[in-house]
mmCIF file of C-alpha atoms in Angstrom:
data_model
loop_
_atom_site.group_PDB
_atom_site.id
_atom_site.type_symbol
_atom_site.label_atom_id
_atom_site.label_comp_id
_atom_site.label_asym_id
_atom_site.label_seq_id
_atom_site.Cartn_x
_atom_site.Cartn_y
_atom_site.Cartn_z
ATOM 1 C CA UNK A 19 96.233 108.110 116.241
ATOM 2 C CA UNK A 20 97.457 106.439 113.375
ATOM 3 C CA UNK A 21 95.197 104.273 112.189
ATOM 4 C CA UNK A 22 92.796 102.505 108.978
ATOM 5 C CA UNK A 23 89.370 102.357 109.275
ATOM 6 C CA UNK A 24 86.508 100.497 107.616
ATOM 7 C CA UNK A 25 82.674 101.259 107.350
ATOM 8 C CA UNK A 26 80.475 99.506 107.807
ATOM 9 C CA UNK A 27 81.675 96.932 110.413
ATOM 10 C CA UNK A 28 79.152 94.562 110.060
ATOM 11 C CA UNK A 29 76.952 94.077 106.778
ATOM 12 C CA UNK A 30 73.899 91.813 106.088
ATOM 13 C CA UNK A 31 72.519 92.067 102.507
ATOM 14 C CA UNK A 32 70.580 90.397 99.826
ATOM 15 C CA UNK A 33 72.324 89.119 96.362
ATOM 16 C CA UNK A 34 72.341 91.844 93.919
ATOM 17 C CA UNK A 35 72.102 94.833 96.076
ATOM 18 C CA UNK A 36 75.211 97.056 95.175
ATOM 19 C CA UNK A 37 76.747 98.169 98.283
ATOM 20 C CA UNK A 38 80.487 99.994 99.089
ATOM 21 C CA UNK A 39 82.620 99.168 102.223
ATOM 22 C CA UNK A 40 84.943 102.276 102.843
ATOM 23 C CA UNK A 41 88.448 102.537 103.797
ATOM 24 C CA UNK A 42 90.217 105.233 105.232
ATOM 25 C CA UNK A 43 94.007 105.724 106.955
ATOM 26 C CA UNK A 44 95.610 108.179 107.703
ATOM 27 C CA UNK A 45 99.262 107.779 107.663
ATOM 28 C CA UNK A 46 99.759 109.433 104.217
ATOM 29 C CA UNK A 47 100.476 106.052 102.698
ATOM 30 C CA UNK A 48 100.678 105.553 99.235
ATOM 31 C CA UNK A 49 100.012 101.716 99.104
ATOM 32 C CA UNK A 50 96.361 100.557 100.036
ATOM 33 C CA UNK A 51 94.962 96.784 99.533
ATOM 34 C CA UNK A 52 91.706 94.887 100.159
ATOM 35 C CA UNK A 53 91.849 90.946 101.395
ATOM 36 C CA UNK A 54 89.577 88.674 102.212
ATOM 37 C CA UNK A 55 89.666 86.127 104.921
ATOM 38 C CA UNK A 56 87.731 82.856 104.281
ATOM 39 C CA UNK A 57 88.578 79.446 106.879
ATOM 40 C CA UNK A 58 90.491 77.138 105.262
ATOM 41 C CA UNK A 59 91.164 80.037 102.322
ATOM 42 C CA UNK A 60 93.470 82.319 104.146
ATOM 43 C CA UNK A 61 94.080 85.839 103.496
ATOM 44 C CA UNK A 62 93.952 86.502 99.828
ATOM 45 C CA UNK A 63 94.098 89.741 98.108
ATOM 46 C CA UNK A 64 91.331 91.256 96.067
ATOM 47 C CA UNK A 65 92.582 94.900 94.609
ATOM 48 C CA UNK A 66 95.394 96.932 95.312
ATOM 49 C CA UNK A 67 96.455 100.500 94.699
ATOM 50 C CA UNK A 68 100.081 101.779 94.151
ATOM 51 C CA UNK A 69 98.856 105.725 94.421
ATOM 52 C CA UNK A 70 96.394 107.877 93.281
ATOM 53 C CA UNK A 71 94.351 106.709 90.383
ATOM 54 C CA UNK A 72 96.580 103.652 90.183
ATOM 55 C CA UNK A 73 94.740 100.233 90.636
ATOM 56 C CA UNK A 74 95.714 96.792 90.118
ATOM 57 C CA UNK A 75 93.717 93.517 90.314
ATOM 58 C CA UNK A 76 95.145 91.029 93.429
ATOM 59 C CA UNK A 77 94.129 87.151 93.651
ATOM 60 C CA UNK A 78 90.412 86.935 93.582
ATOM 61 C CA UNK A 79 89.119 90.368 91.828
ATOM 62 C CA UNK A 80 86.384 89.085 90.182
ATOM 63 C CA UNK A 81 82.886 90.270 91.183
ATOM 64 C CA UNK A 82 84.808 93.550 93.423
ATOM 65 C CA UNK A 83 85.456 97.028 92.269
ATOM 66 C CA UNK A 84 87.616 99.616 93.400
ATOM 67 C CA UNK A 85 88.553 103.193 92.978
ATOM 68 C CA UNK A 86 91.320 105.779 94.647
ATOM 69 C CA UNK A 87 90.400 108.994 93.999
ATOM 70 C CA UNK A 88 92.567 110.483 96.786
ATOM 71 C CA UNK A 89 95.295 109.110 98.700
ATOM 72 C CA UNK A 90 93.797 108.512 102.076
ATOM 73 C CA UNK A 91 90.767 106.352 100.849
ATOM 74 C CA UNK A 92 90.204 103.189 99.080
ATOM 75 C CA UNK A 93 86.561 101.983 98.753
ATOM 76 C CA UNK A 94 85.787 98.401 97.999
ATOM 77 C CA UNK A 95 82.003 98.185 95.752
ATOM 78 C CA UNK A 96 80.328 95.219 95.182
ATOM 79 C CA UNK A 97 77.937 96.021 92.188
ATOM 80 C CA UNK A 98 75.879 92.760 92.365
ATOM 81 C CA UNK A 99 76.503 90.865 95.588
ATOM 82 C CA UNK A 100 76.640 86.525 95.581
ATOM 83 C CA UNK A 101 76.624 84.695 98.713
ATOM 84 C CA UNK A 102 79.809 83.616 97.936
ATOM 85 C CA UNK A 103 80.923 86.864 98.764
ATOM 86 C CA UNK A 104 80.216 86.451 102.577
ATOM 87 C CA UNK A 105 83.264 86.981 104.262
ATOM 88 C CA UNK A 106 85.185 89.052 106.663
ATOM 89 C CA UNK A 107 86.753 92.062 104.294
ATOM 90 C CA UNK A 108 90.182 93.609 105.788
ATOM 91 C CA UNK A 109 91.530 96.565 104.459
ATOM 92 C CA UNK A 110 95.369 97.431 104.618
ATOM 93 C CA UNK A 111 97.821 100.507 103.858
ATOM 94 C CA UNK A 112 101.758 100.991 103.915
ATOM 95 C CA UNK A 113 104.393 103.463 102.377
ATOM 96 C CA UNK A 114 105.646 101.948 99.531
ATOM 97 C CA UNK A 115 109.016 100.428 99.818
ATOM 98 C CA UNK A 116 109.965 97.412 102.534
ATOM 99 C CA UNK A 117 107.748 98.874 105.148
ATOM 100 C CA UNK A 118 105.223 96.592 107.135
ATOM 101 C CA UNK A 119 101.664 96.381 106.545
ATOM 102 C CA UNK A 120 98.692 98.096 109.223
ATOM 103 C CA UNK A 121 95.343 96.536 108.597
ATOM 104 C CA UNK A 122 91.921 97.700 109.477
ATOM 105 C CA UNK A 123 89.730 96.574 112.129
ATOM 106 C CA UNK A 124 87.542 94.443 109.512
ATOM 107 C CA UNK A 125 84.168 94.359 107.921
ATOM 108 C CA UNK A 126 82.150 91.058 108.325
ATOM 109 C CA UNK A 127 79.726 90.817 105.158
ATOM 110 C CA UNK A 128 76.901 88.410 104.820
ATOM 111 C CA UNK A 129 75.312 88.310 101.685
ATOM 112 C CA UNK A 130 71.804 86.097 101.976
ATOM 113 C CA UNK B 23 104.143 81.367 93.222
ATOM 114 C CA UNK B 24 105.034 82.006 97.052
ATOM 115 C CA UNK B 25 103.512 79.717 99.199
ATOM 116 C CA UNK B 26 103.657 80.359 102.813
ATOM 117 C CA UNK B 27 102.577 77.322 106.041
ATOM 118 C CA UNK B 28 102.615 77.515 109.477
ATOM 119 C CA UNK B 29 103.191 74.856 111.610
ATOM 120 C CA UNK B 30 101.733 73.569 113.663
ATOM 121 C CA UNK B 31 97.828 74.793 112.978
ATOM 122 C CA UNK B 32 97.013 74.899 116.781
ATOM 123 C CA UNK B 33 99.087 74.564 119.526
ATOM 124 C CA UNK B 34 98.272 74.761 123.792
ATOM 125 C CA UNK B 35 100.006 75.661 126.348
ATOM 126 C CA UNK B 36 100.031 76.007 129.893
ATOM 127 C CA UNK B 37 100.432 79.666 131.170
ATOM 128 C CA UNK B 38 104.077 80.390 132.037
ATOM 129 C CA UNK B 39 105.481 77.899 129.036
ATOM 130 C CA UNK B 40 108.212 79.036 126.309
ATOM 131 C CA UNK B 41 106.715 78.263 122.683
ATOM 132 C CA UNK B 42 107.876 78.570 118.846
ATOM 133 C CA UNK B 43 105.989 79.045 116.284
ATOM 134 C CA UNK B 44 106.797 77.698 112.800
ATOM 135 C CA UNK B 45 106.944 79.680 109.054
ATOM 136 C CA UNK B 46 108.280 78.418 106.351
ATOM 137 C CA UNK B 47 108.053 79.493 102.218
ATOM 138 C CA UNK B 48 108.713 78.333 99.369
ATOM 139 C CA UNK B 49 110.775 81.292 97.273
ATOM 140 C CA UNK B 50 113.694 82.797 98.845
ATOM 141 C CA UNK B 51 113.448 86.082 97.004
ATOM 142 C CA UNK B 52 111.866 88.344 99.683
ATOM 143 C CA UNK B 53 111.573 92.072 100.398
ATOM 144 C CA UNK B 54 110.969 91.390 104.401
ATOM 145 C CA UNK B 55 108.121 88.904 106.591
ATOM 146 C CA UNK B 56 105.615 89.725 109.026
ATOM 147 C CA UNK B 57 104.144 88.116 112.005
ATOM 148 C CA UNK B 58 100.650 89.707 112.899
ATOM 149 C CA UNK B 59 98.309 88.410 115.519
ATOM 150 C CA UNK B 60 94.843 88.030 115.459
ATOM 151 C CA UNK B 61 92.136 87.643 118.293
ATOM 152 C CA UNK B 62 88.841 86.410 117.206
ATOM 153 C CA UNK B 63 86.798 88.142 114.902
ATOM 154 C CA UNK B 64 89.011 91.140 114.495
ATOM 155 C CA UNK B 65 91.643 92.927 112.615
ATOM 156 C CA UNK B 66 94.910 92.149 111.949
ATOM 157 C CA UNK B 67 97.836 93.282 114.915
ATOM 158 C CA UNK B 68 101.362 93.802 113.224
ATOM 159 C CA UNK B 69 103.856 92.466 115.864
ATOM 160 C CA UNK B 70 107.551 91.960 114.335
ATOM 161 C CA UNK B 71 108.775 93.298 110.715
ATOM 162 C CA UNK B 72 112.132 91.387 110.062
ATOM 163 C CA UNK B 73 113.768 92.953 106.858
ATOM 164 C CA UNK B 74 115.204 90.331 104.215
ATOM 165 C CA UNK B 75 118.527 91.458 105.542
ATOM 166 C CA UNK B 76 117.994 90.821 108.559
ATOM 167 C CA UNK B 77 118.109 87.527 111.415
ATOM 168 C CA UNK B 78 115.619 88.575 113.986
ATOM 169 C CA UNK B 79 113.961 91.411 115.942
ATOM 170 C CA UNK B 80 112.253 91.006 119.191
ATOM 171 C CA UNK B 81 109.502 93.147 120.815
ATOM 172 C CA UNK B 82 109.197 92.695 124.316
ATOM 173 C CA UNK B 83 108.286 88.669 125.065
ATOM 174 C CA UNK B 84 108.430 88.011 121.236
ATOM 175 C CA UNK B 85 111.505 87.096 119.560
ATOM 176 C CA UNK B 86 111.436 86.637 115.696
ATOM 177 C CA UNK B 87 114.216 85.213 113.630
ATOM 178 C CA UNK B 88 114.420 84.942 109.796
ATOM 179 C CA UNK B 89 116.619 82.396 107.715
ATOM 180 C CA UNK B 90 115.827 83.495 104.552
ATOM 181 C CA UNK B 91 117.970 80.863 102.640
ATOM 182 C CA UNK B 92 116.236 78.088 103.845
ATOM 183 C CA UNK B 93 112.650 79.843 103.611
ATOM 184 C CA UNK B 94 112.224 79.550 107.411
ATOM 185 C CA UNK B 95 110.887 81.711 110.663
ATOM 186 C CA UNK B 96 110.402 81.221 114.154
ATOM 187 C CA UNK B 97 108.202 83.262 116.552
ATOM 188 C CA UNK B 98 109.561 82.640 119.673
ATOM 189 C CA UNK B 99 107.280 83.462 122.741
ATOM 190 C CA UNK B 100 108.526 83.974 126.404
ATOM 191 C CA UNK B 101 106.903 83.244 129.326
ATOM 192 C CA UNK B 102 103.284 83.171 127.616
ATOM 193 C CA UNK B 103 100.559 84.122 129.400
ATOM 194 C CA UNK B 104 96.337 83.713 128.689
ATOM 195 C CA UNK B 105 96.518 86.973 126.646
ATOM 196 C CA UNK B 106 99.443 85.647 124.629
ATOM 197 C CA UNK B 107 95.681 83.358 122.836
ATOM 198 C CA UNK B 108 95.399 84.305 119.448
ATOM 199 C CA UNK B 109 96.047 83.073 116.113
ATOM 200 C CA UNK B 110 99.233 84.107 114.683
ATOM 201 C CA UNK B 111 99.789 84.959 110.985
ATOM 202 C CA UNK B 112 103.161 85.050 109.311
ATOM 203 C CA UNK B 113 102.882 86.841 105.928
ATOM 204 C CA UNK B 114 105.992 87.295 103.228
ATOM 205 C CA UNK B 115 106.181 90.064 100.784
ATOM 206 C CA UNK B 116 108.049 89.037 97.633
ATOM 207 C CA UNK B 117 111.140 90.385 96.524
ATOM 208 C CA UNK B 118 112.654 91.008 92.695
ATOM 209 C CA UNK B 119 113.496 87.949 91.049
ATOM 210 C CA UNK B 120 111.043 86.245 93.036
ATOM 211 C CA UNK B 121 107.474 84.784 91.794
ATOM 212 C CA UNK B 122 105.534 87.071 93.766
ATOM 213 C CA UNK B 123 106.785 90.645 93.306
ATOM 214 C CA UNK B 124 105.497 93.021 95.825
ATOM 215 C CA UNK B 125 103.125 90.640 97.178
ATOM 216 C CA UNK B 126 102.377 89.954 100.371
ATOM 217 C CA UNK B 127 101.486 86.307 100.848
ATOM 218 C CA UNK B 128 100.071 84.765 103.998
ATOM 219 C CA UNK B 129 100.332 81.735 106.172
ATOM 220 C CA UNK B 130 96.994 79.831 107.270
ATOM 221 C CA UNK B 131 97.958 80.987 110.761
ATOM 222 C CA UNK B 132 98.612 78.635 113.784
ATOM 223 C CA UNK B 133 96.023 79.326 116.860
ATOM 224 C CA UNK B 134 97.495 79.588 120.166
ATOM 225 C CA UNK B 135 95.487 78.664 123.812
ATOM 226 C CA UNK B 136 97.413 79.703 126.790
ATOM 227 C CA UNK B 137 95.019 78.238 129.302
ATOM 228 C CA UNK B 138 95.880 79.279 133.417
#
C-alpha cells in the first residue's frame, strides 16, 4: 500500500531533550516536506526536500533540523525542544512536478 | 505572498442536504489546488487535485471547480451524510511568476457537522 508514515505517533517530552520524528513513504517520490498544524496558525511548512541531499528551509524552520540521506526518508530532529514546539507534526511526499500532495498520519508532540 | 481563506469556518447541516464550500486566494499564478479532508486528530485525506488548467473534477459525491482568474473554488458536496463531518482544507501550490513558487499554501479549513 502506498503510503507515508511517521514515528512516533504520539510524543511527550521535556524542553531540551533532543528527539527525531521519522518519516518514511514509499512511492519513490522525490519531494518530501514537514508542516506543522497549530489552531488558529494553519498548516505551515517547516523544511522541505527537492531530492537526495537537497534541503530547503519552509516558513517556520527555526529551532527544526532535517536531513535526506536517501530518497524514501525524511527525519524531522529537534536538538533542544521549547514548549512552543507542541504541536501536531505532519509529514508529506509527492513526485515533483504538478502532482498532489499524500500526507502522513501525524505525530502529536508535547513538549512540557 | 499567497494567501489562501475558506469560507465559511464552520458550517451544519442536516443529513441528506447539498452544501458548498468556499476557497478563495489571493495570486492567480498557480501550478494546481487541493481539497483534503481531515477528521479529528488525524492526517491529512487528499480528495480532488484540479490542475491550473483545469475547471473541475469530481470524485464520487464531491464536485470541485476551479476559477483560477478570479482566485476562487468551490467544493460542492451531494447528498451529505454524518460521515461527510470533517474539516475540509483547500491548499494552493504556486505557480511561476507567482509569489509563492512551488509552495503549497493552505486554507484555515472550514469544519463540517452533518448531524442525522
Amino acid at each position: 500500500e502506498a503510503q507515508v508514515t511517521q514515528n512516533p505517533r504520539y510524543l511527550i517530552t521535556v524542553t531540551g531533550k533532543k528527539l527525531t520524528v521519522t518519516c518514511s513513504q514509499n512511492m519513490n517520490h522525490e519531494y518530501m516536506s514537514w508542516y506543522r498544524q497549530d489552531p488558529g496558525l494553519g498548516l505551515r511548512q517547516i523544511y522541505y526536500s527537492m531530492n537526495v541531499e537537497v534541503t530547503d528551509k519552509g516558513d517556520v524552520p527555526e529551532g527544526y533540523k532535517v536531513s535526506r540521506k536517501e530518497k524514501r526518508n525524511f527525519p524531522l530532529i529537534l536538538e533542544s525542544p521549547s514548549p512552543n514546539q507542541t504541536s501536531l507534526y505532519f509529514c508529506a511526499s509527492r513526485l515533483t512536478g504538478t502532482y498532489e500532495q499524500y500526507f502522513g498520519p501525524g505525530t502529536r508532540l508535547t513538549v512540557t | 505572498k499567497q494567501e489562501v481563506t475558506q469560507i465559511p469556518a464552520a458550517l451544519s447541516v442536516p443529513e441528506g442536504e447539498n452544501l458548498v464550500l468556499n476557497c478563495s486566494f489571493t495570486d492567480s499564478a498557480i501550478y494546481n489546488l487541493q481539497w483534503f479532508r481531515q477528521d479529528p486528530g488525524k492526517g491529512l485525506t487528499s480528495l480532488l487535485l484540479i490542475q491550473s488548467s483545469q475547471r473541475e473534477q469530481t470524485s464520487g459525491r464531491l464536485n470541485a471547480s476551479l476559477d483560477k482568474s478570479s482566485g476562487r473554488s468551490t467544493l460542492y458536496i451531494a447528498a451529505s451524510q454524518p460521515g461527510d463531518s470533517a474539516t475540509y482544507l483547500c491548499a494552493v501550490r504556486g505557480g511561476a511568476g507567482g509569489t509563492s513558487y512551488g509552495k503549497l499554501t493552505f486554507g484555515q479549513g472550514t469544519i463540517l457537522t452533518v448531524h442525522p
